[in-house]
PDB file of C-alpha atoms in Angstrom:
ATOM      1  CA  MET A  21      -0.113   0.106   0.161  1.00  0.00           C
ATOM      2  CA  TRP A  22       2.844   2.235   0.761  1.00  0.00           C
ATOM      3  CA  SER A  23       3.783   4.333  -2.132  1.00  0.00           C
ATOM      4  CA  ALA A  24       5.537   7.747  -2.899  1.00  0.00           C
ATOM      5  CA  ASP A  25       2.668   8.555  -5.543  1.00  0.00           C
ATOM      6  CA  ARG A  26      -0.326  10.148  -3.670  1.00  0.00           C
ATOM      7  CA  ALA A  27      -2.665   9.639  -6.303  1.00  0.00           C
ATOM      8  CA  ALA A  28      -1.506   5.666  -6.347  1.00  0.00           C
ATOM      9  CA  LEU A  29      -2.090   5.560  -2.737  1.00  0.00           C
ATOM     10  CA  ARG A  30      -5.426   6.882  -2.458  1.00  0.00           C
ATOM     11  CA  GLY A  31      -6.574   4.843  -5.242  1.00  0.00           C
ATOM     12  CA  VAL A  32      -6.153   1.975  -2.585  1.00  0.00           C
ATOM     13  CA  PHE A  33      -9.031   3.322  -0.950  1.00  0.00           C
ATOM     14  CA  TYR A  34     -11.008   3.560  -4.360  1.00  0.00           C
ATOM     15  CA  THR A  35     -10.431   0.009  -5.087  1.00  0.00           C
ATOM     16  CA  ALA A  36     -10.929  -1.491  -1.898  1.00  0.00           C
ATOM     17  CA  TRP A  37     -14.229   0.298  -1.742  1.00  0.00           C
ATOM     18  CA  ARG A  38     -15.403  -0.838  -4.899  1.00  0.00           C
ATOM     19  CA  HIS A  39     -14.223  -4.391  -4.527  1.00  0.00           C
ATOM     20  CA  PHE A  40     -16.218  -4.891  -1.101  1.00  0.00           C
ATOM     21  CA  ARG A  41     -19.400  -3.092  -3.065  1.00  0.00           C
ATOM     22  CA  GLU A  42     -18.897  -5.746  -5.930  1.00  0.00           C
ATOM     23  CA  HIS A  43     -18.351  -8.551  -3.127  1.00  0.00           C
ATOM     24  CA  ALA A  44     -14.781  -9.333  -4.727  1.00  0.00           C
ATOM     25  CA  PRO A  45     -12.260 -10.520  -2.513  1.00  0.00           C
ATOM     26  CA  LEU A  46     -10.252  -8.054  -0.537  1.00  0.00           C
ATOM     27  CA  ASP A  47      -6.569  -8.187  -1.014  1.00  0.00           C
ATOM     28  CA  GLY A  48      -4.065  -7.375   1.699  1.00  0.00           C
ATOM     29  CA  VAL A  49      -4.647  -3.848   2.860  1.00  0.00           C
ATOM     30  CA  GLU A  50      -8.067  -3.768   1.607  1.00  0.00           C
ATOM     31  CA  ALA A  51      -9.718  -5.441   4.374  1.00  0.00           C
ATOM     32  CA  LEU A  52      -8.384  -2.746   6.466  1.00  0.00           C
ATOM     33  CA  VAL A  53      -9.346   0.162   4.571  1.00  0.00           C
ATOM     34  CA  VAL A  54     -12.722  -1.259   4.168  1.00  0.00           C
ATOM     35  CA  GLU A  55     -13.096  -1.815   8.332  1.00  0.00           C
ATOM     36  CA  ALA A  56     -12.391   1.859   8.494  1.00  0.00           C
ATOM     37  CA  LEU A  57     -14.817   2.993   5.975  1.00  0.00           C
ATOM     38  CA  LEU A  58     -17.522   0.796   7.470  1.00  0.00           C
ATOM     39  CA  ALA A  59     -16.817   2.572  10.796  1.00  0.00           C
ATOM     40  CA  HIS A  60     -16.938   6.039   8.837  1.00  0.00           C
ATOM     41  CA  PRO A  61     -20.145   6.241   6.863  1.00  0.00           C
ATOM     42  CA  GLU A  62     -19.808   9.926   6.257  1.00  0.00           C
ATOM     43  CA  TYR A  63     -16.695   9.268   3.970  1.00  0.00           C
ATOM     44  CA  GLN A  64     -18.249   6.193   1.826  1.00  0.00           C
ATOM     45  CA  ASP A  65     -19.725   8.394  -0.857  1.00  0.00           C
ATOM     46  CA  LEU A  66     -16.178   9.842  -1.901  1.00  0.00           C
ATOM     47  CA  PHE A  67     -15.454   6.434  -2.704  1.00  0.00           C
ATOM     48  CA  VAL A  68     -18.746   5.284  -4.686  1.00  0.00           C
ATOM     49  CA  ASP A  69     -17.797   6.273  -8.367  1.00  0.00           C
ATOM     50  CA  ALA A  70     -15.075   8.024 -10.384  1.00  0.00           C
ATOM     51  CA  PRO A  71     -16.303  11.532 -10.186  1.00  0.00           C
ATOM     52  CA  SER A  72     -16.870  11.520  -6.360  1.00  0.00           C
ATOM     53  CA  PHE A  73     -13.461  10.105  -5.759  1.00  0.00           C
ATOM     54  CA  ALA A  74     -11.812  12.719  -8.333  1.00  0.00           C
ATOM     55  CA  ALA A  75     -13.682  15.364  -6.082  1.00  0.00           C
ATOM     56  CA  ALA A  76     -12.259  13.853  -3.003  1.00  0.00           C
ATOM     57  CA  MET A  77      -8.613  13.867  -4.417  1.00  0.00           C
ATOM     58  CA  THR A  78      -8.962  17.843  -4.626  1.00  0.00           C
ATOM     59  CA  GLN A  79     -10.924  18.648  -1.701  1.00  0.00           C
ATOM     60  CA  THR A  80      -9.283  21.056   0.470  1.00  0.00           C
ATOM     61  CA  THR A  81     -12.033  22.578   2.383  1.00  0.00           C
ATOM     62  CA  SER A  82     -12.821  20.114   4.675  1.00  0.00           C
ATOM     63  CA  ASP A  83     -11.386  20.097   8.501  1.00  0.00           C
ATOM     64  CA  VAL A  84     -10.581  16.400   8.300  1.00  0.00           C
ATOM     65  CA  ASN A  85      -8.705  15.049   5.532  1.00  0.00           C
ATOM     66  CA  PRO A  86     -10.466  11.246   4.913  1.00  0.00           C
ATOM     67  CA  PHE A  87      -7.336   9.955   3.511  1.00  0.00           C
ATOM     68  CA  LEU A  88      -5.434  10.907   6.669  1.00  0.00           C
ATOM     69  CA  HIS A  89      -8.161   9.960   9.002  1.00  0.00           C
ATOM     70  CA  LEU A  90      -8.659   6.547   7.293  1.00  0.00           C
ATOM     71  CA  GLY A  91      -4.819   6.135   7.000  1.00  0.00           C
ATOM     72  CA  LEU A  92      -4.368   6.918  10.653  1.00  0.00           C
ATOM     73  CA  HIS A  93      -6.997   3.893  11.276  1.00  0.00           C
ATOM     74  CA  ILE A  94      -5.343   1.739   9.376  1.00  0.00           C
ATOM     75  CA  ALA A  95      -1.978   2.681  10.796  1.00  0.00           C
ATOM     76  CA  VAL A  96      -3.433   1.845  14.306  1.00  0.00           C
ATOM     77  CA  ALA A  97      -4.758  -1.424  13.363  1.00  0.00           C
ATOM     78  CA  GLU A  98      -1.644  -2.425  12.023  1.00  0.00           C
ATOM     79  CA  GLN A  99      -0.108  -1.374  15.279  1.00  0.00           C
ATOM     80  CA  ILE A 100      -2.433  -3.311  17.368  1.00  0.00           C
ATOM     81  CA  ALA A 101      -2.079  -6.438  14.879  1.00  0.00           C
ATOM     82  CA  THR A 102       1.829  -6.489  15.433  1.00  0.00           C
ATOM     83  CA  ASP A 103       2.280  -4.758  18.795  1.00  0.00           C
ATOM     84  CA  ARG A 104       4.769  -2.371  17.151  1.00  0.00           C
ATOM     85  CA  PRO A 105       5.739  -0.376  18.719  1.00  0.00           C
ATOM     86  CA  PRO A 106       5.780  -2.816  21.718  1.00  0.00           C
ATOM     87  CA  GLY A 107       3.477  -1.714  24.302  1.00  0.00           C
ATOM     88  CA  VAL A 108       0.936  -0.573  21.682  1.00  0.00           C
ATOM     89  CA  ILE A 109      -1.377  -4.046  22.414  1.00  0.00           C
ATOM     90  CA  ALA A 110      -1.412  -3.023  26.124  1.00  0.00           C
ATOM     91  CA  GLU A 111      -2.416   0.428  25.967  1.00  0.00           C
ATOM     92  CA  TRP A 112      -5.232  -0.249  23.139  1.00  0.00           C
ATOM     93  CA  GLN A 113      -6.683  -2.714  25.517  1.00  0.00           C
ATOM     94  CA  ARG A 114      -6.216  -0.261  28.306  1.00  0.00           C
ATOM     95  CA  LEU A 115      -8.242   2.067  26.413  1.00  0.00           C
ATOM     96  CA  GLU A 116     -10.900  -0.390  24.993  1.00  0.00           C
ATOM     97  CA  GLY A 117     -11.461  -1.460  28.428  1.00  0.00           C
ATOM     98  CA  LEU A 118     -12.102   1.940  29.952  1.00  0.00           C
ATOM     99  CA  TRP A 119     -14.258   3.223  27.296  1.00  0.00           C
ATOM    100  CA  GLN A 120     -15.821  -0.118  25.889  1.00  0.00           C
ATOM    101  CA  ASP A 121     -15.637   1.489  22.872  1.00  0.00           C
ATOM    102  CA  GLY A 122     -13.088  -0.033  20.299  1.00  0.00           C
ATOM    103  CA  HIS A 123     -13.698   3.074  17.911  1.00  0.00           C
ATOM    104  CA  ARG A 124     -13.083   5.557  20.352  1.00  0.00           C
ATOM    105  CA  ALA A 125     -10.037   3.805  21.735  1.00  0.00           C
ATOM    106  CA  ARG A 126      -8.464   4.002  18.218  1.00  0.00           C
ATOM    107  CA  HIS A 127      -9.271   7.320  17.723  1.00  0.00           C
ATOM    108  CA  ALA A 128      -7.362   8.250  21.071  1.00  0.00           C
ATOM    109  CA  MET A 129      -4.432   6.224  19.662  1.00  0.00           C
ATOM    110  CA  MET A 130      -4.754   7.954  16.093  1.00  0.00           C
ATOM    111  CA  GLU A 131      -4.435  11.483  17.902  1.00  0.00           C
ATOM    112  CA  CYS A 132      -1.257  10.496  19.645  1.00  0.00           C
ATOM    113  CA  LEU A 133       0.035   8.796  16.543  1.00  0.00           C
ATOM    114  CA  GLU A 134      -0.570  11.998  14.386  1.00  0.00           C
ATOM    115  CA  GLU A 135       1.035  14.195  17.090  1.00  0.00           C
ATOM    116  CA  THR A 136       3.886  11.742  17.149  1.00  0.00           C
ATOM    117  CA  LEU A 137       4.108  11.733  13.331  1.00  0.00           C
ATOM    118  CA  TRP A 138       3.922  15.459  13.098  1.00  0.00           C
ATOM    119  CA  GLU A 139       6.777  16.174  15.623  1.00  0.00           C
ATOM    120  CA  ALA A 140       9.038  13.708  13.650  1.00  0.00           C
ATOM    121  CA  GLN A 141       8.113  15.508  10.382  1.00  0.00           C
ATOM    122  CA  ARG A 142       8.804  18.956  11.857  1.00  0.00           C
ATOM    123  CA  GLN A 143      11.906  18.031  13.228  1.00  0.00           C
ATOM    124  CA  GLY A 144      13.007  15.709   9.991  1.00  0.00           C
ATOM    125  CA  VAL A 145      13.344  12.520  12.133  1.00  0.00           C
ATOM    126  CA  ALA A 146      11.862   9.125  12.560  1.00  0.00           C
ATOM    127  CA  PRO A 147       8.868   8.950  14.902  1.00  0.00           C
ATOM    128  CA  ASP A 148       9.729   8.365  18.535  1.00  0.00           C
ATOM    129  CA  ASP A 149       8.360   5.012  19.433  1.00  0.00           C
ATOM    130  CA  ALA A 150       8.943   5.882  22.905  1.00  0.00           C
ATOM    131  CA  ALA A 151       7.332   9.280  23.346  1.00  0.00           C
ATOM    132  CA  TYR A 152       4.352   7.690  21.089  1.00  0.00           C
ATOM    133  CA  ILE A 153       3.704   4.761  23.862  1.00  0.00           C
ATOM    134  CA  GLU A 154       4.079   8.111  26.596  1.00  0.00           C
ATOM    135  CA  ARG A 155       1.584   9.942  24.724  1.00  0.00           C
ATOM    136  CA  LEU A 156      -0.654   6.847  25.158  1.00  0.00           C
ATOM    137  CA  ARG A 157       0.061   6.151  28.764  1.00  0.00           C
ATOM    138  CA  ALA A 158      -1.023   9.503  29.196  1.00  0.00           C
ATOM    139  CA  ILE A 159      -4.511   9.371  27.867  1.00  0.00           C
ATOM    140  CA  PRO A 160      -7.106   9.877  30.988  1.00  0.00           C
ATOM    141  CA  LYS A 161     -10.231   7.797  31.273  1.00  0.00           C
ATOM    142  CA  GLY A 162     -12.327  11.044  30.496  1.00  0.00           C
ATOM    143  CA  ARG A 163     -10.463  12.648  27.771  1.00  0.00           C
ATOM    144  CA  PRO A 164     -13.088  14.024  25.216  1.00  0.00           C
ATOM    145  CA  GLN A 165     -12.076  12.498  21.696  1.00  0.00           C
ATOM    146  CA  LYS A 166     -12.618  13.687  18.035  1.00  0.00           C
ATOM    147  CA  SER A 167     -14.757  11.436  15.787  1.00  0.00           C
TER     148      SER A 167
END
């Protein structure tokens, strides 16, 4: 899925949703894309047809970039599946247990991941796994989350 070509990378979202709607087999990361889209019906129309997708590719007025948001969902799902960085599964279990809401827990993790990635990009360094885990550990039970 990872590519330097932004259009090709975003095309994976379109293809995955088309495969899902056509009841075709999902390849590799497509299952994670579909899982994220099923959790976010507000984005599904962006991937229904070529004109909607083309509009989404150039949209700059939204407060939320659907590709970034869905990409963070995928990244967190992969982290949980592999416990990478080490400690992610424990934090996922803690947050999901506190809120009894896996989607809310993933969103909390996504906020921490986004902050970690932004910081690394700003400094021109690799993301700091230890800082990311510490951000996850610092999430209190009642912290309000974005959807």
